[in-house]
Amino acid sequence: MDVASIRLTELSSCAGCAAKLGAAELRRVMESVSPATNDRVLVGYGGSDDAGVYLLREDLALVQTVDFFTPIVDDPYDFGRIAATNAFSDVYAMGGTPISALNIVAFPEDLDLAILARILEGGAAVARSAGVAVVGGHTIKDAEPKYGMAVSGLVDPNRIVTNAGALAGDALVLTKPLGTGVLTTARKRGAIADGDLVEAVNWMTTLNDRACEAMLAAGAHAATDVTGFGLLGHADNMARASSVRLLFNASAVPFMPRVLELIEAGMVPGGTRHNAETHDAFTTFSNSLPDAVRVGLSDAQTSGGLLISVAPENVDRLTNDLQESGALAAVIGQVREGAGIHVD
């Protein structure tokens, strides 16, 4: 088999974090499940946070998360890098430091194992750069290839950042541009070339470690990473958990090149369309907002940035630190009293 000729995205029905079960559907399922918990669980799944946190001792807690998905790009090595970066992001979003990981693999029997080796090499490369030890994993046979990691990290119990602490008056800061779902879908459909994905791949393989350091230094009140539910979906989780209303300035939200143009051309992932339909229930939009922007705000991201809620007096410190680290630092909205989301 000519490994280089295999297009991994053609083997999957939906790509990356767009493969997630919808937020509304997941919420209904979990409402019917009695949680297995105890008094050492500091953060469980009740608030739709990015990871769970378990108290080990008074000054130390364990952060745990798992994330895996189908190929979002054709290159196996890049797929592995993106999946690992995405899995570590949940720990960073909580203010923690990932320390170990387990590989999760589903792989077709008739696909060359050299492809799997390259996927795992990509994941290992990101783990090394993050200082994370890959200590094992689990594989199963599956018609669709899938890869990701179960990740453990550490956090100071007094410095946990959840999505539940946003306060009225806070500013909302985003650390990566939007559009990975649209761009990767356009590539899968042959509407753009591999070169048009370079920036998206660079962002998807950029760790959120420096953004985590910056938000901790700025005393962030709340944070979440932006992945499969799109900016508005993850913002809704923050608004619900914090009992606040979030206001977004659409003109300040950064999109990767060509994203809005491609949305207008119909290059919209199924997961993004589903998100947009769901988000209409809790979002009000300015009448002048272009349809492409409305859809883009719901685009299913993979390995996206952090959405951070920070006190107004600490915005400059946060944005300066982010810029010095090479991250994006877009002030895209504000927190207000009330409920729901509004986009101007």
mmCIF file with all atom_site columns, N, CA and C in Angstrom, residues 278-317:
data_model
loop_
_atom_site.group_PDB
_atom_site.id
_atom_site.type_symbol
_atom_site.label_atom_id
_atom_site.label_alt_id
_atom_site.label_comp_id
_atom_site.label_asym_id
_atom_site.label_entity_id
_atom_site.label_seq_id
_atom_site.pdbx_PDB_ins_code
_atom_site.Cartn_x
_atom_site.Cartn_y
_atom_site.Cartn_z
_atom_site.occupancy
_atom_site.B_iso_or_equiv
_atom_site.pdbx_formal_charge
_atom_site.auth_seq_id
_atom_site.auth_comp_id
_atom_site.auth_asym_id
_atom_site.auth_atom_id
_atom_site.pdbx_PDB_model_num
ATOM 1   N N  . THR A 1 278 ? -28.638 24.668 17.186 1.00 0.00 ? 278 THR A N  1
ATOM 2   C CA . THR A 1 278 ? -28.770 24.577 18.644 1.00 0.00 ? 278 THR A CA 1
ATOM 3   C C  . THR A 1 278 ? -28.550 25.930 19.298 1.00 0.00 ? 278 THR A C  1
ATOM 4   N N  . HIS A 1 279 ? -27.575 26.684 18.812 1.00 0.00 ? 279 HIS A N  1
ATOM 5   C CA . HIS A 1 279 ? -27.208 27.958 19.429 1.00 0.00 ? 279 HIS A CA 1
ATOM 6   C C  . HIS A 1 279 ? -28.277 29.028 19.247 1.00 0.00 ? 279 HIS A C  1
ATOM 7   N N  . ASP A 1 280 ? -29.107 28.880 18.239 1.00 0.00 ? 280 ASP A N  1
ATOM 8   C CA . ASP A 1 280 ? -30.187 29.848 18.024 1.00 0.00 ? 280 ASP A CA 1
ATOM 9   C C  . ASP A 1 280 ? -31.137 29.916 19.212 1.00 0.00 ? 280 ASP A C  1
ATOM 10  N N  . ALA A 1 281 ? -31.203 28.836 19.981 1.00 0.00 ? 281 ALA A N  1
ATOM 11  C CA . ALA A 1 281 ? -32.146 28.781 21.096 1.00 0.00 ? 281 ALA A CA 1
ATOM 12  C C  . ALA A 1 281 ? -31.741 29.681 22.254 1.00 0.00 ? 281 ALA A C  1
ATOM 13  N N  . PHE A 1 282 ? -30.450 29.994 22.381 1.00 0.00 ? 282 PHE A N  1
ATOM 14  C CA . PHE A 1 282 ? -30.009 30.798 23.529 1.00 0.00 ? 282 PHE A CA 1
ATOM 15  C C  . PHE A 1 282 ? -29.225 32.056 23.114 1.00 0.00 ? 282 PHE A C  1
ATOM 16  N N  . THR A 1 283 ? -29.152 32.322 21.815 1.00 0.00 ? 283 THR A N  1
ATOM 17  C CA . THR A 1 283 ? -28.379 33.467 21.336 1.00 0.00 ? 283 THR A CA 1
ATOM 18  C C  . THR A 1 283 ? -29.264 34.445 20.581 1.00 0.00 ? 283 THR A C  1
ATOM 19  N N  . THR A 1 284 ? -29.095 35.725 20.861 1.00 0.00 ? 284 THR A N  1
ATOM 20  C CA . THR A 1 284 ? -29.723 36.764 20.051 1.00 0.00 ? 284 THR A CA 1
ATOM 21  C C  . THR A 1 284 ? -28.635 37.446 19.229 1.00 0.00 ? 284 THR A C  1
ATOM 22  N N  . PHE A 1 285 ? -28.961 37.761 17.988 1.00 0.00 ? 285 PHE A N  1
ATOM 23  C CA . PHE A 1 285 ? -27.992 38.340 17.068 1.00 0.00 ? 285 PHE A CA 1
ATOM 24  C C  . PHE A 1 285 ? -28.468 39.703 16.587 1.00 0.00 ? 285 PHE A C  1
ATOM 25  N N  . SER A 1 286 ? -27.529 40.603 16.370 1.00 0.00 ? 286 SER A N  1
ATOM 26  C CA . SER A 1 286 ? -27.839 41.871 15.731 1.00 0.00 ? 286 SER A CA 1
ATOM 27  C C  . SER A 1 286 ? -28.380 41.601 14.330 1.00 0.00 ? 286 SER A C  1
ATOM 28  N N  . ASN A 1 287 ? -29.380 42.354 13.928 1.00 0.00 ? 287 ASN A N  1
ATOM 29  C CA . ASN A 1 287 ? -29.989 42.151 12.608 1.00 0.00 ? 287 ASN A CA 1
ATOM 30  C C  . ASN A 1 287 ? -29.007 42.384 11.472 1.00 0.00 ? 287 ASN A C  1
ATOM 31  N N  . SER A 1 288 ? -27.972 43.182 11.730 1.00 0.00 ? 288 SER A N  1
ATOM 32  C CA . SER A 1 288 ? -27.004 43.499 10.680 1.00 0.00 ? 288 SER A CA 1
ATOM 33  C C  . SER A 1 288 ? -25.885 42.475 10.555 1.00 0.00 ? 288 SER A C  1
ATOM 34  N N  . LEU A 1 289 ? -25.892 41.453 11.395 1.00 0.00 ? 289 LEU A N  1
ATOM 35  C CA . LEU A 1 289 ? -24.800 40.481 11.391 1.00 0.00 ? 289 LEU A CA 1
ATOM 36  C C  . LEU A 1 289 ? -24.892 39.577 10.163 1.00 0.00 ? 289 LEU A C  1
ATOM 37  N N  . PRO A 1 290 ? -23.831 39.479 9.357  1.00 0.00 ? 290 PRO A N  1
ATOM 38  C CA . PRO A 1 290 ? -23.860 38.608 8.176  1.00 0.00 ? 290 PRO A CA 1
ATOM 39  C C  . PRO A 1 290 ? -24.074 37.144 8.563  1.00 0.00 ? 290 PRO A C  1
ATOM 40  N N  . ASP A 1 291 ? -24.789 36.421 7.710  1.00 0.00 ? 291 ASP A N  1
ATOM 41  C CA . ASP A 1 291 ? -25.059 35.010 7.992  1.00 0.00 ? 291 ASP A CA 1
ATOM 42  C C  . ASP A 1 291 ? -23.765 34.205 8.134  1.00 0.00 ? 291 ASP A C  1
ATOM 43  N N  . ALA A 1 292 ? -22.751 34.538 7.336  1.00 0.00 ? 292 ALA A N  1
ATOM 44  C CA . ALA A 1 292 ? -21.495 33.783 7.403  1.00 0.00 ? 292 ALA A CA 1
ATOM 45  C C  . ALA A 1 292 ? -20.841 33.927 8.771  1.00 0.00 ? 292 ALA A C  1
ATOM 46  N N  . VAL A 1 293 ? -20.941 35.114 9.369  1.00 0.00 ? 293 VAL A N  1
ATOM 47  C CA . VAL A 1 293 ? -20.369 35.323 10.699 1.00 0.00 ? 293 VAL A CA 1
ATOM 48  C C  . VAL A 1 293 ? -21.149 34.528 11.737 1.00 0.00 ? 293 VAL A C  1
ATOM 49  N N  . ARG A 1 294 ? -22.467 34.526 11.610 1.00 0.00 ? 294 ARG A N  1
ATOM 50  C CA . ARG A 1 294 ? -23.292 33.748 12.551 1.00 0.00 ? 294 ARG A CA 1
ATOM 51  C C  . ARG A 1 294 ? -22.891 32.279 12.528 1.00 0.00 ? 294 ARG A C  1
ATOM 52  N N  . VAL A 1 295 ? -22.718 31.743 11.340 1.00 0.00 ? 295 VAL A N  1
ATOM 53  C CA . VAL A 1 295 ? -22.308 30.339 11.217 1.00 0.00 ? 295 VAL A CA 1
ATOM 54  C C  . VAL A 1 295 ? -20.897 30.149 11.762 1.00 0.00 ? 295 VAL A C  1
ATOM 55  N N  . GLY A 1 296 ? -19.991 31.074 11.451 1.00 0.00 ? 296 GLY A N  1
ATOM 56  C CA . GLY A 1 296 ? -18.610 30.956 11.895 1.00 0.00 ? 296 GLY A CA 1
ATOM 57  C C  . GLY A 1 296 ? -18.466 30.936 13.399 1.00 0.00 ? 296 GLY A C  1
ATOM 58  N N  . LEU A 1 297 ? -19.333 31.648 14.097 1.00 0.00 ? 297 LEU A N  1
ATOM 59  C CA . LEU A 1 297 ? -19.284 31.666 15.560 1.00 0.00 ? 297 LEU A CA 1
ATOM 60  C C  . LEU A 1 297 ? -19.692 30.315 16.154 1.00 0.00 ? 297 LEU A C  1
ATOM 61  N N  . SER A 1 298 ? -20.323 29.477 15.334 1.00 0.00 ? 298 SER A N  1
ATOM 62  C CA . SER A 1 298 ? -20.724 28.145 15.775 1.00 0.00 ? 298 SER A CA 1
ATOM 63  C C  . SER A 1 298 ? -19.841 27.053 15.180 1.00 0.00 ? 298 SER A C  1
ATOM 64  N N  . ASP A 1 299 ? -18.814 27.451 14.421 1.00 0.00 ? 299 ASP A N  1
ATOM 65  C CA . ASP A 1 299 ? -17.979 26.455 13.752 1.00 0.00 ? 299 ASP A CA 1
ATOM 66  C C  . ASP A 1 299 ? -17.346 25.497 14.755 1.00 0.00 ? 299 ASP A C  1
ATOM 67  N N  . ALA A 1 300 ? -17.473 24.215 14.477 1.00 0.00 ? 300 ALA A N  1
ATOM 68  C CA . ALA A 1 300 ? -16.917 23.173 15.350 1.00 0.00 ? 300 ALA A CA 1
ATOM 69  C C  . ALA A 1 300 ? -15.398 23.199 15.261 1.00 0.00 ? 300 ALA A C  1
ATOM 70  N N  . GLN A 1 301 ? -14.752 23.685 16.301 1.00 0.00 ? 301 GLN A N  1
ATOM 71  C CA . GLN A 1 301 ? -13.298 23.803 16.322 1.00 0.00 ? 301 GLN A CA 1
ATOM 72  C C  . GLN A 1 301 ? -12.640 22.520 16.812 1.00 0.00 ? 301 GLN A C  1
ATOM 73  N N  . THR A 1 302 ? -11.433 22.306 16.365 1.00 0.00 ? 302 THR A N  1
ATOM 74  C CA . THR A 1 302 ? -10.583 21.248 16.899 1.00 0.00 ? 302 THR A CA 1
ATOM 75  C C  . THR A 1 302 ? -9.314  21.891 17.430 1.00 0.00 ? 302 THR A C  1
ATOM 76  N N  . SER A 1 303 ? -8.957  21.565 18.664 1.00 0.00 ? 303 SER A N  1
ATOM 77  C CA . SER A 1 303 ? -7.767  22.120 19.306 1.00 0.00 ? 303 SER A CA 1
ATOM 78  C C  . SER A 1 303 ? -7.764  23.644 19.228 1.00 0.00 ? 303 SER A C  1
ATOM 79  N N  . GLY A 1 304 ? -8.894  24.237 19.636 1.00 0.00 ? 304 GLY A N  1
ATOM 80  C CA . GLY A 1 304 ? -9.028  25.690 19.608 1.00 0.00 ? 304 GLY A CA 1
ATOM 81  C C  . GLY A 1 304 ? -8.346  26.362 20.785 1.00 0.00 ? 304 GLY A C  1
ATOM 82  N N  . GLY A 1 305 ? -8.552  27.663 20.867 1.00 0.00 ? 305 GLY A N  1
ATOM 83  C CA . GLY A 1 305 ? -7.931  28.435 21.932 1.00 0.00 ? 305 GLY A CA 1
ATOM 84  C C  . GLY A 1 305 ? -8.755  28.457 23.202 1.00 0.00 ? 305 GLY A C  1
ATOM 85  N N  . LEU A 1 306 ? -8.309  29.265 24.154 1.00 0.00 ? 306 LEU A N  1
ATOM 86  C CA . LEU A 1 306 ? -9.040  29.438 25.402 1.00 0.00 ? 306 LEU A CA 1
ATOM 87  C C  . LEU A 1 306 ? -9.911  30.687 25.308 1.00 0.00 ? 306 LEU A C  1
ATOM 88  N N  . LEU A 1 307 ? -11.120 30.589 25.843 1.00 0.00 ? 307 LEU A N  1
ATOM 89  C CA . LEU A 1 307 ? -11.986 31.741 26.057 1.00 0.00 ? 307 LEU A CA 1
ATOM 90  C C  . LEU A 1 307 ? -11.877 32.068 27.536 1.00 0.00 ? 307 LEU A C  1
ATOM 91  N N  . ILE A 1 308 ? -11.351 33.250 27.841 1.00 0.00 ? 308 ILE A N  1
ATOM 92  C CA . ILE A 1 308 ? -10.998 33.607 29.210 1.00 0.00 ? 308 ILE A CA 1
ATOM 93  C C  . ILE A 1 308 ? -11.828 34.795 29.673 1.00 0.00 ? 308 ILE A C  1
ATOM 94  N N  . SER A 1 309 ? -12.383 34.678 30.877 1.00 0.00 ? 309 SER A N  1
ATOM 95  C CA . SER A 1 309 ? -13.109 35.778 31.507 1.00 0.00 ? 309 SER A CA 1
ATOM 96  C C  . SER A 1 309 ? -12.210 36.386 32.582 1.00 0.00 ? 309 SER A C  1
ATOM 97  N N  . VAL A 1 310 ? -11.893 37.673 32.413 1.00 0.00 ? 310 VAL A N  1
ATOM 98  C CA . VAL A 1 310 ? -10.918 38.312 33.301 1.00 0.00 ? 310 VAL A CA 1
ATOM 99  C C  . VAL A 1 310 ? -11.408 39.691 33.715 1.00 0.00 ? 310 VAL A C  1
ATOM 100 N N  . ALA A 1 311 ? -11.050 40.106 34.932 1.00 0.00 ? 311 ALA A N  1
ATOM 101 C CA . ALA A 1 311 ? -11.441 41.425 35.427 1.00 0.00 ? 311 ALA A CA 1
ATOM 102 C C  . ALA A 1 311 ? -10.891 42.509 34.514 1.00 0.00 ? 311 ALA A C  1
ATOM 103 N N  . PRO A 1 312 ? -11.644 43.603 34.297 1.00 0.00 ? 312 PRO A N  1
ATOM 104 C CA . PRO A 1 312 ? -11.203 44.641 33.349 1.00 0.00 ? 312 PRO A CA 1
ATOM 105 C C  . PRO A 1 312 ? -9.845  45.242 33.692 1.00 0.00 ? 312 PRO A C  1
ATOM 106 N N  . GLU A 1 313 ? -9.533  45.344 34.988 1.00 0.00 ? 313 GLU A N  1
ATOM 107 C CA . GLU A 1 313 ? -8.243  45.928 35.363 1.00 0.00 ? 313 GLU A CA 1
ATOM 108 C C  . GLU A 1 313 ? -7.062  45.012 35.045 1.00 0.00 ? 313 GLU A C  1
ATOM 109 N N  . ASN A 1 314 ? -7.345  43.747 34.704 1.00 0.00 ? 314 ASN A N  1
ATOM 110 C CA . ASN A 1 314 ? -6.259  42.806 34.390 1.00 0.00 ? 314 ASN A CA 1
ATOM 111 C C  . ASN A 1 314 ? -6.188  42.436 32.912 1.00 0.00 ? 314 ASN A C  1
ATOM 112 N N  . VAL A 1 315 ? -7.028  43.076 32.099 1.00 0.00 ? 315 VAL A N  1
ATOM 113 C CA . VAL A 1 315 ? -7.052  42.748 30.670 1.00 0.00 ? 315 VAL A CA 1
ATOM 114 C C  . VAL A 1 315 ? -5.710  43.048 30.014 1.00 0.00 ? 315 VAL A C  1
ATOM 115 N N  . ASP A 1 316 ? -5.137  44.214 30.285 1.00 0.00 ? 316 ASP A N  1
ATOM 116 C CA . ASP A 1 316 ? -3.874  44.586 29.641 1.00 0.00 ? 316 ASP A CA 1
ATOM 117 C C  . ASP A 1 316 ? -2.762  43.610 29.993 1.00 0.00 ? 316 ASP A C  1
ATOM 118 N N  . ARG A 1 317 ? -2.712  43.195 31.248 1.00 0.00 ? 317 ARG A N  1
ATOM 119 C CA . ARG A 1 317 ? -1.675  42.237 31.639 1.00 0.00 ? 317 ARG A CA 1
ATOM 120 C C  . ARG A 1 317 ? -1.862  40.926 30.878 1.00 0.00 ? 317 ARG A C  1
#
